[in-house]
Coordinates of C-alpha atoms and ligand atoms in Angstrom, one line a residue:
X1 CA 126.0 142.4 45.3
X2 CA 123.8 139.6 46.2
X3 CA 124.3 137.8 49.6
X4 CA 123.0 135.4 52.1
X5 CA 121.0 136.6 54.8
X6 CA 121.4 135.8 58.3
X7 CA 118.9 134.0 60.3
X8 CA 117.8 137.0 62.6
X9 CA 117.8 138.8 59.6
X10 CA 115.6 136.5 57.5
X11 CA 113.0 136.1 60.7
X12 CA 113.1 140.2 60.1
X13 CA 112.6 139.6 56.8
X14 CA 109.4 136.9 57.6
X15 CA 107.8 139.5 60.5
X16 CA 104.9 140.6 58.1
X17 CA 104.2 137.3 56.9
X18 CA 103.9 135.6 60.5
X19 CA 102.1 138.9 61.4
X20 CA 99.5 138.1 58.9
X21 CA 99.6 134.3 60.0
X22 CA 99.6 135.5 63.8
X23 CA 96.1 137.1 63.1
X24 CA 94.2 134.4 61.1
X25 CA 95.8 131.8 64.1
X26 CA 94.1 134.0 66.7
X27 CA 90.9 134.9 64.6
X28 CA 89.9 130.9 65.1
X29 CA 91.9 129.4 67.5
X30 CA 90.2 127.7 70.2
X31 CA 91.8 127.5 73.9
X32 CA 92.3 124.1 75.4
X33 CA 93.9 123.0 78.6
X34 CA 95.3 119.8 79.6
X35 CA 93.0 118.6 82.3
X36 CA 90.5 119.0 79.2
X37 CA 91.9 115.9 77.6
X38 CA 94.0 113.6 80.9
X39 CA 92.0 111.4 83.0
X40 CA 93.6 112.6 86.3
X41 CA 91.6 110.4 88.3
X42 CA 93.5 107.1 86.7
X43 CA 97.0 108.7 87.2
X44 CA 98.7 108.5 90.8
X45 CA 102.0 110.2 92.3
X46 CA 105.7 109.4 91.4
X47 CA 107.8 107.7 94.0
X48 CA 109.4 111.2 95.7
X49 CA 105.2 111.8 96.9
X50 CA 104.5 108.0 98.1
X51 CA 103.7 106.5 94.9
X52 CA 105.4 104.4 92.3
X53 CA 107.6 105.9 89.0
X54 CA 106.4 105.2 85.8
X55 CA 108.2 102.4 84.0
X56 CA 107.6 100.7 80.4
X57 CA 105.6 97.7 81.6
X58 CA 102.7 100.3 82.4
X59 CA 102.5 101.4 78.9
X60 CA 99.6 100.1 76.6
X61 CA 101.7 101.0 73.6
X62 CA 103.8 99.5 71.0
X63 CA 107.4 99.8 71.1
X64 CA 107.1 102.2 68.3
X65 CA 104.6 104.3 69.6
X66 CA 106.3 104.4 72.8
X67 CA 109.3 105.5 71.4
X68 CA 108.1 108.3 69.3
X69 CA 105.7 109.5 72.3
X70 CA 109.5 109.8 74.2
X71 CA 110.6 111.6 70.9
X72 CA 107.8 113.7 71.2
X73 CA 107.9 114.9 74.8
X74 CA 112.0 115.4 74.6
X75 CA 111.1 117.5 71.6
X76 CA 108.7 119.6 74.1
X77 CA 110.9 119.7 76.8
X78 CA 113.2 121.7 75.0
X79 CA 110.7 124.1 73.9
X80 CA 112.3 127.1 76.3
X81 CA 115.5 126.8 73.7
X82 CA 113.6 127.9 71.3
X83 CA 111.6 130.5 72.8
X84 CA 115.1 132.3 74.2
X85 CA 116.2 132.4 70.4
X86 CA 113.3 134.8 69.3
X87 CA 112.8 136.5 72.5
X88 CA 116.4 137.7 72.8
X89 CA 115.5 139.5 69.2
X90 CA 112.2 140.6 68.9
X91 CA 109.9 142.2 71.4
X92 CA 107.2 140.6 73.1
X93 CA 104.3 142.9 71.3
X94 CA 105.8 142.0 67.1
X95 CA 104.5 139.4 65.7
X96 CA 107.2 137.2 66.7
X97 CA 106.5 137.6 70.1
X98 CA 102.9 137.3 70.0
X99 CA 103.8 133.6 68.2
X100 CA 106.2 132.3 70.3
X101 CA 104.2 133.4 73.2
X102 CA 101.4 131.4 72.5
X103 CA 103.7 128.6 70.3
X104 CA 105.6 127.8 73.9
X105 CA 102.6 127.4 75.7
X106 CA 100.9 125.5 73.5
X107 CA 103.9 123.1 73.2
X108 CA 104.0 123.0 76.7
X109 CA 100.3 121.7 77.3
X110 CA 101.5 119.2 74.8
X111 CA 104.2 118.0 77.1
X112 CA 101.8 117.4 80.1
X113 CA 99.9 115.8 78.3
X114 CA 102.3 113.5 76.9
X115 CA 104.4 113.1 79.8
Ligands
FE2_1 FE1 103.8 119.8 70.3

């Protein structure tokens, strides 16, 4: 008899496939780093170390872009959430592991970037 499968089991299921997908990612991926991409030298410090906190009237976006930028970085910052899910079930060496290794940090260079 035919029935649903649960979500740990499906990502048991999916290990081949993102094992396959894990090695074509790291066959041409290309390591970057934030400070690759910021201008540090037009940022300054928050308010806690002397400086002044960031509010809206220093954007040079659009309300919309602002607002999905936000969306964006809240979607980031919650990145840790979803690593806890797969690395509570799968070891760090599976293919699971190896992707959501590399998936958290990438998201979080993403967020500094952002943010
Ligand atoms: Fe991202």
């Amino acid at each position: 008899m035919a029935r649903n499968l649960t979500q740990l089991e499906l990502l048991i299921e999916l290990e081949p496939i993102a094992a396959s997908n894990v090695d074509r990612h790291l066959s041409m991926a290309k390591d970057w780093h934030p400070h690759d991409y910021v201008p540090w030298d037009q940022g300054r410090n928050f308010a806690a170390m002397g400086g002044i906190d960031w509010d809206t009237g220093q954007s040079a976006l659009g309300e919309v872009a602002r607002a999905a930028m936000i969306t964006n970085l809240l979607t980031e910052d919650n990145l840790p959430s979803y690593h806890r899910e797969i690395a509570e079930n799968f070891s760090q060496d599976g293919a699971w592991g190896t992707w959501v290794g590399r998936w958290t940090a990438e998201e979080n260079r993403h967020g500094i970037v952002i943010r």
